Short mmCIF file of C-alpha atoms in Angstrom, two decimals:
data_model
loop_
_atom_site.label_atom_id
_atom_site.label_comp_id
_atom_site.label_asym_id
_atom_site.label_seq_id
_atom_site.Cartn_x
_atom_site.Cartn_y
_atom_site.Cartn_z
CA UNK A 838 97.92 117.53 73.68
CA UNK A 839 96.89 114.64 75.94
CA UNK A 840 94.19 115.96 78.21
CA UNK A 841 94.25 114.30 81.94
CA UNK A 842 91.09 114.17 84.60
CA UNK A 843 92.92 114.31 87.95
CA UNK A 844 90.75 111.97 90.70
CA UNK A 845 92.24 111.97 94.34
CA UNK A 846 90.53 113.08 98.03
CA UNK A 847 94.14 114.35 98.93
CA UNK A 848 94.54 118.24 97.62
CA UNK A 849 98.28 117.96 97.78
CA UNK A 850 98.60 114.98 95.44
CA UNK A 851 96.09 116.56 93.37
CA UNK A 852 98.44 119.61 93.23
CA UNK A 853 101.68 117.35 92.57
CA UNK A 854 99.88 115.42 89.60
CA UNK A 855 99.22 119.12 88.20
CA UNK A 856 102.46 120.29 88.89
CA UNK A 857 103.91 117.10 87.04
CA UNK A 858 101.48 116.68 83.83
CA UNK A 859 102.14 120.33 83.30
CA UNK A 860 105.73 120.48 83.29
CA UNK A 861 106.03 117.35 80.96
CA UNK A 862 102.65 119.09 78.51
CA UNK A 863 100.11 117.38 79.60
CA UNK A 864 96.45 119.33 79.64
CA UNK A 865 95.01 118.83 83.59
CA UNK A 866 91.24 119.33 82.02
CA UNK A 867 89.80 118.73 85.57
CA UNK A 868 90.44 117.29 89.01
CA UNK A 869 87.89 115.37 91.41
CA UNK A 870 88.03 114.77 95.13
CA UNK A 871 86.15 111.75 95.00
CA UNK A 872 84.34 108.86 93.06
CA UNK A 873 81.10 110.65 92.70
CA UNK A 874 82.47 114.04 91.67
CA UNK A 875 84.48 112.28 89.33
CA UNK A 876 81.54 110.68 87.78
CA UNK A 877 79.64 113.85 87.65
CA UNK A 878 82.21 115.86 86.23
CA UNK A 879 82.83 113.09 83.76
CA UNK A 880 78.80 112.51 82.64
CA UNK A 881 78.51 116.28 82.39
CA UNK A 882 81.13 117.01 80.17
CA UNK A 883 81.14 116.20 76.25
CA UNK A 884 85.02 116.62 75.92
CA UNK A 885 85.80 113.43 77.61
CA UNK A 886 89.53 113.36 78.67
CA UNK A 887 92.27 111.14 77.52
CA UNK A 888 93.21 109.38 80.26
CA UNK A 889 91.76 109.52 83.93
CA UNK A 890 94.27 109.28 86.92
CA UNK A 891 92.26 107.63 89.93
CA UNK A 892 93.03 107.10 93.20
CA UNK A 893 91.28 104.39 95.27
CA UNK A 894 90.64 104.93 98.94
CA UNK A 895 87.91 108.23 99.17
CA UNK A 896 84.84 109.08 100.77
CA UNK A 897 82.03 109.01 99.19
CA UNK A 898 82.82 106.47 96.47
CA UNK A 899 86.15 104.79 95.81
CA UNK A 900 88.51 104.55 92.72
CA UNK A 901 87.43 101.05 91.65
CA UNK A 902 83.51 101.54 92.08
CA UNK A 903 84.45 104.77 90.41
CA UNK A 904 85.99 103.50 87.35
CA UNK A 905 83.21 100.72 86.79
CA UNK A 906 80.43 103.48 86.40
CA UNK A 907 83.20 105.21 83.59
CA UNK A 908 83.61 101.92 82.18
CA UNK A 909 79.68 101.13 81.84
CA UNK A 910 79.54 104.47 80.26
CA UNK A 911 82.98 104.49 77.94
CA UNK A 912 84.42 101.15 77.97
CA UNK A 913 87.36 102.78 75.80
CA UNK A 914 88.36 105.17 78.22
CA UNK A 915 91.88 105.17 79.69
CA UNK A 916 92.65 104.59 83.25
CA UNK A 917 95.43 104.59 85.49
CA UNK A 918 94.96 103.68 88.86
CA UNK A 919 97.29 105.47 91.44
CA UNK A 920 97.08 104.02 95.00
CA UNK A 921 99.06 102.80 98.25
CA UNK A 922 97.15 99.74 98.76
CA UNK A 923 98.76 97.21 96.04
CA UNK A 924 96.27 94.65 97.26
CA UNK A 925 94.00 96.42 95.09
CA UNK A 926 95.38 96.03 91.46
CA UNK A 927 93.84 92.98 91.04
CA UNK A 928 90.35 94.55 91.45
CA UNK A 929 91.55 97.74 89.52
CA UNK A 930 92.22 96.18 86.54
CA UNK A 931 89.19 94.01 86.77
CA UNK A 932 87.17 97.16 86.72
CA UNK A 933 89.32 98.26 83.71
CA UNK A 934 92.32 100.35 84.64
CA UNK A 935 95.11 99.71 82.17
CA UNK A 936 97.59 100.57 84.12
CA UNK A 937 98.57 100.59 88.28
CA UNK A 938 100.92 102.14 89.84
CA UNK A 939 101.76 101.83 93.59
CA UNK A 940 102.59 105.07 95.48
CA UNK A 941 105.28 106.41 95.91
CA UNK A 942 106.22 105.74 92.41
CA UNK A 943 108.99 107.69 90.60
CA UNK A 944 107.85 110.52 88.52
CA UNK A 945 109.67 108.68 85.19
CA UNK A 946 106.99 105.61 85.98
CA UNK A 947 104.19 107.84 85.55
CA UNK A 948 105.18 109.86 82.62
CA UNK A 949 105.92 106.32 81.05
CA UNK A 950 102.54 104.80 81.68
CA UNK A 951 100.60 107.96 80.57
CA UNK A 952 103.13 107.67 76.91
CA UNK A 953 102.31 104.02 76.87
CA UNK A 954 98.39 104.32 77.67
CA UNK A 955 98.22 107.25 75.56
CA UNK A 956 99.77 105.75 72.16
CA UNK A 957 97.00 102.85 72.56
CA UNK B 191 97.48 101.39 111.28
CA UNK B 192 96.11 100.67 107.76
CA UNK B 193 94.83 104.00 107.31
CA UNK B 194 98.19 105.46 108.80
CA UNK B 195 100.65 103.99 106.39
CA UNK B 196 98.32 104.99 103.61
CA UNK B 197 98.66 108.82 104.51
CA UNK B 198 102.34 107.84 105.07
CA UNK B 199 102.77 106.77 101.61
CA UNK B 200 100.95 109.86 100.44
CA UNK B 201 103.21 111.77 102.01
CA UNK B 202 106.03 110.43 101.28
CA UNK B 203 105.10 110.33 97.24
CA UNK B 204 104.56 114.23 97.62
CA UNK B 205 108.28 114.32 99.15
CA UNK B 206 109.79 112.13 96.91
CA UNK B 207 108.07 113.90 93.99
CA UNK B 208 109.17 117.34 94.48
CA UNK B 209 112.64 116.11 94.88
CA UNK B 210 112.60 114.66 92.01
CA UNK B 211 111.16 117.68 90.31
CA UNK B 212 113.97 119.61 92.21
CA UNK B 213 116.67 117.21 90.46
CA UNK B 214 115.00 118.13 86.69
CA UNK B 215 115.58 121.50 87.57
CA UNK B 216 118.27 123.24 84.97
CA UNK B 217 121.18 124.51 86.05
CA UNK B 218 121.01 122.83 89.74
CA UNK B 219 123.86 122.86 91.95
CA UNK B 220 125.99 119.85 92.21
CA UNK B 221 125.44 119.82 96.43
CA UNK B 222 121.92 120.72 96.11
CA UNK B 223 121.79 117.39 93.86
CA UNK B 224 123.81 115.29 95.91
CA UNK B 225 121.64 116.73 99.12
CA UNK B 226 117.99 115.99 97.06
CA UNK B 227 119.28 112.70 96.25
CA UNK B 228 120.22 111.67 99.58
CA UNK B 229 116.89 112.88 100.43
CA UNK B 230 115.39 110.15 97.77
CA UNK B 231 116.81 107.56 99.80
CA UNK B 232 115.98 107.93 103.11
CA UNK B 233 112.10 108.15 101.53
CA UNK B 234 112.72 104.97 100.16
CA UNK B 235 113.76 103.71 103.55
CA UNK B 236 110.95 105.24 105.24
CA UNK B 237 108.77 103.35 102.69
CA UNK B 238 109.99 100.28 103.00
CA UNK B 239 109.66 100.31 106.79
CA UNK B 240 106.46 101.76 106.55
CA UNK B 241 105.81 98.29 104.03
CA UNK B 242 107.23 95.87 106.41
CA UNK B 243 105.10 97.08 109.46
CA UNK B 244 102.14 96.47 107.11
CA UNK B 245 103.40 92.79 105.80
CA UNK B 246 104.43 92.24 109.74
CA UNK B 247 100.72 93.03 110.67
CA UNK B 248 98.99 91.38 108.00
CA UNK B 249 99.65 87.72 108.85
CA UNK B 250 97.98 88.43 112.64
CA UNK B 251 94.76 88.64 109.90
CA UNK B 252 95.33 86.68 107.96
CA UNK B 253 93.98 82.78 108.20
CA UNK B 254 95.77 79.71 107.88
CA UNK B 255 96.76 79.99 104.05
CA UNK B 256 99.34 78.10 102.42
CA UNK B 257 102.25 80.63 101.44
CA UNK B 258 102.42 80.71 97.55
CA UNK B 259 105.64 79.55 96.13
CA UNK B 260 108.06 81.99 94.22
CA UNK B 261 111.15 81.55 92.82
CA UNK B 262 114.00 82.40 95.10
CA UNK B 263 116.64 83.49 91.99
CA UNK B 264 114.28 85.56 90.47
CA UNK B 265 113.54 87.20 93.88
CA UNK B 266 117.10 87.87 94.55
CA UNK B 267 117.24 89.33 91.18
CA UNK B 268 114.29 91.45 91.61
CA UNK B 269 115.32 92.45 95.16
CA UNK B 270 118.82 93.99 93.69
CA UNK B 271 117.33 95.87 91.00
CA UNK B 272 115.66 97.94 93.56
CA UNK B 273 118.38 98.60 95.14
CA UNK B 274 119.04 101.55 92.64
CA UNK B 275 115.97 103.13 93.23
CA UNK B 276 116.36 103.15 96.71
CA UNK B 277 120.07 104.37 96.64
CA UNK B 278 120.22 106.78 93.98
CA UNK B 279 123.27 108.87 95.34
CA UNK B 280 125.44 105.13 95.28
CA UNK B 281 126.36 103.17 92.26
CA UNK B 282 125.46 99.82 93.54
CA UNK B 283 126.75 96.40 92.23
CA UNK B 284 125.74 93.52 93.16
CA UNK B 285 127.54 90.83 92.23
CA UNK B 286 125.33 87.54 91.80
CA UNK B 287 126.50 84.95 89.63
CA UNK B 288 124.06 83.59 87.48
CA UNK B 289 122.38 79.78 88.48
CA UNK B 290 120.45 77.85 86.40
CA UNK B 291 117.28 76.56 87.34
CA UNK B 292 114.75 77.41 89.71
CA UNK B 293 114.96 77.42 93.91
CA UNK B 294 111.78 77.17 94.99
CA UNK B 295 110.80 78.83 98.33
CA UNK B 296 107.46 79.36 100.36
CA UNK B 297 106.53 83.06 100.35
CA UNK B 298 105.63 84.62 97.90
CA UNK B 299 105.84 88.44 97.09
CA UNK B 300 107.16 88.10 101.03
CA UNK B 301 110.60 86.69 99.78
CA UNK B 302 111.57 89.74 97.63
CA UNK B 303 110.75 92.19 100.32
CA UNK B 304 112.69 90.15 102.93
CA UNK B 305 115.74 90.15 100.83
CA UNK B 306 114.91 93.93 99.85
CA UNK B 307 114.90 94.89 103.26
CA UNK B 308 118.68 92.92 104.04
CA UNK B 309 119.87 94.00 101.33
CA UNK B 310 119.35 97.80 101.79
CA UNK B 311 120.42 97.56 105.83
CA UNK B 312 123.99 96.38 104.00
CA UNK B 313 124.06 99.46 101.73
CA UNK B 314 122.97 101.77 104.57
CA UNK B 315 126.28 100.64 107.03
CA UNK B 316 128.39 101.17 103.41
CA UNK B 317 129.07 104.81 103.00
CA UNK B 318 131.06 104.85 99.83
CA UNK B 319 129.57 106.14 97.17
CA UNK B 320 130.28 102.69 95.42
CA UNK B 321 128.78 99.67 96.34
CA UNK B 322 129.81 96.05 95.85
CA UNK B 323 127.62 93.25 97.29
CA UNK B 324 128.04 89.61 96.74
CA UNK B 325 124.87 87.19 96.97
CA UNK B 326 125.64 83.46 96.76
CA UNK B 327 122.83 80.80 97.39
CA UNK B 328 123.56 77.41 98.62
CA UNK B 329 121.86 74.26 100.14
CA UNK B 330 121.95 72.90 103.14
CA UNK B 331 119.78 70.70 105.83
CA UNK B 332 118.73 72.45 108.77
CA UNK B 333 117.25 70.62 111.78
CA UNK B 334 116.08 67.71 109.40
CA UNK B 335 114.79 70.55 106.26
CA UNK B 336 116.12 71.48 103.16
CA UNK B 337 117.10 74.75 102.70
CA UNK B 338 118.50 77.56 100.38
CA UNK B 339 121.10 79.86 102.10
CA UNK B 340 121.07 83.11 100.67
CA UNK B 341 124.64 84.91 102.08
CA UNK B 342 124.76 88.65 101.31
CA UNK B 343 127.75 90.22 101.59
CA UNK B 344 129.49 93.58 101.69
CA UNK B 345 133.48 93.12 102.43
CA UNK B 346 134.42 96.99 102.72
CA UNK B 347 131.85 97.20 105.83
CA UNK B 348 131.96 96.44 109.38
CA UNK B 349 128.66 95.34 111.18
CA UNK B 350 128.29 98.31 113.98
CA UNK B 351 128.58 97.26 117.74
CA UNK B 352 125.04 97.87 117.98
CA UNK B 353 123.84 95.17 115.73
CA UNK B 354 126.29 92.65 116.92
CA UNK B 355 126.07 93.69 120.79
CA UNK B 356 121.92 93.27 120.84
CA UNK B 357 119.94 90.43 120.75
CA UNK B 358 117.37 90.96 117.99
CA UNK B 359 114.74 89.42 119.76
CA UNK B 360 114.73 91.86 122.81
CA UNK B 361 115.13 94.84 120.48
CA UNK B 362 111.83 96.25 121.62
CA UNK B 363 112.99 96.38 125.35
CA UNK B 364 116.09 98.47 124.23
CA UNK B 365 116.62 102.62 123.48
CA UNK B 366 115.31 104.40 120.60
CA UNK B 367 118.35 104.69 119.02
CA UNK B 368 119.37 100.80 118.51
CA UNK B 369 115.60 99.89 117.55
CA UNK B 370 116.37 102.46 115.24
CA UNK B 371 119.24 101.19 113.69
CA UNK B 372 117.91 97.47 113.80
CA UNK B 373 114.58 97.84 112.18
CA UNK B 374 115.31 96.22 109.18
CA UNK B 375 117.53 93.34 110.99
CA UNK B 376 114.17 92.50 112.64
CA UNK B 377 111.63 92.46 109.97
CA UNK B 378 113.94 90.39 108.31
CA UNK B 379 114.15 87.74 111.03
CA UNK B 380 110.45 88.27 111.68
CA UNK B 381 109.86 87.51 108.02
CA UNK B 382 112.35 84.44 107.91
CA UNK B 383 111.25 82.62 110.81
CA UNK B 384 107.36 83.37 110.30
CA UNK B 385 108.31 81.37 106.57
CA UNK B 386 110.00 78.47 108.93
CA UNK B 387 113.57 79.89 108.23
CA UNK B 388 116.08 81.96 109.67
CA UNK B 389 118.11 85.06 109.84
CA UNK B 390 121.92 85.53 110.81
CA UNK B 391 124.69 87.89 110.88
CA UNK B 392 127.67 85.30 110.15
CA UNK B 393 130.24 87.61 110.36
CA UNK B 394 130.51 90.29 113.32
CA UNK B 395 132.79 92.40 110.85
CA UNK B 396 136.08 91.57 112.25
CA UNK B 397 139.19 92.67 110.39
CA UNK B 398 138.85 91.89 106.70
CA UNK B 399 135.83 89.77 107.29
CA UNK B 400 133.05 92.75 106.45
CA UNK B 401 128.96 92.11 107.24
CA UNK B 402 127.83 88.74 106.17
CA UNK B 403 124.01 88.30 106.51
CA UNK B 404 122.50 85.08 105.87
CA UNK B 405 118.76 84.47 105.14
CA UNK B 406 118.00 80.48 105.35
CA UNK B 407 114.54 79.59 103.57
CA UNK B 408 113.10 76.10 103.40
CA UNK B 409 112.53 74.73 100.07
CA UNK B 410 109.01 74.65 98.75
CA UNK B 411 107.36 71.76 99.43
CA UNK B 412 109.89 70.46 102.06
CA UNK B 413 108.18 69.05 105.46
#
């Protein structure tokens, strides 16, 4: 079962992703509400998530910065960047994100990206 | 505005996804599914308005950079493809005869957004479950400039008097119900004129004429 770490500062968005992913058979192994917390959780576990769903605009540390730091630790980490800021796509991909989804997206779009990224 | 729109899009994301989860429930009542699809259509519309406001705000911050060139025909195709997402409760067919070659205009991603807004505005006027839009492109000279004319037509609907009876330019001075009905068209006009073109309601929806909207865009590289 594909494991997922969700990083987003909006509690209701985290809950939403969890609802969607669990319904479609994915295992949510952790959540973080800012980039720094994501890094802390990522570093402290040996069992790295298969996929990270990363928001951009968050307090303390944003998604692009957090993605860069995670890629330094594990360049093969799969990250799906999800943001309402479409202009951030280029930066997100340069930081290491394999996929980008602009909000609001369709549930099937997220699942399609999850499938694609998991089969890489 | 940037922060507010960001939060609004997050809220729209949640509403959209929970509606999709409802639609995915086995044995869902047919009427409930229909209502959920209509609600999705309104979330999409709300998102489009938020994006349009962001777009209108952006040039005011930007420097005078040359707008990116884009293919008008591909933008029409892209905007047509988005309509199914905007209106999951309707069957929409866009009749756009394939035209070989390219029709270059300046405006980058704004062109698709502009056309998507106009097409969505036309579909909103059509209350039928099945909607057919006719889209055509022609060349013409306007004030000494070579332009592309995009005509978007729905022969099935009338342009409401609230639109034809008002001057789009003075929309901000009018009552709020009128502003709500015209915001998409106001955006179309601002965006087209911002690119050196124009937006017009060619037909006022008289008998057998339907709704006809025309977006005029200057050919790229045309001074």
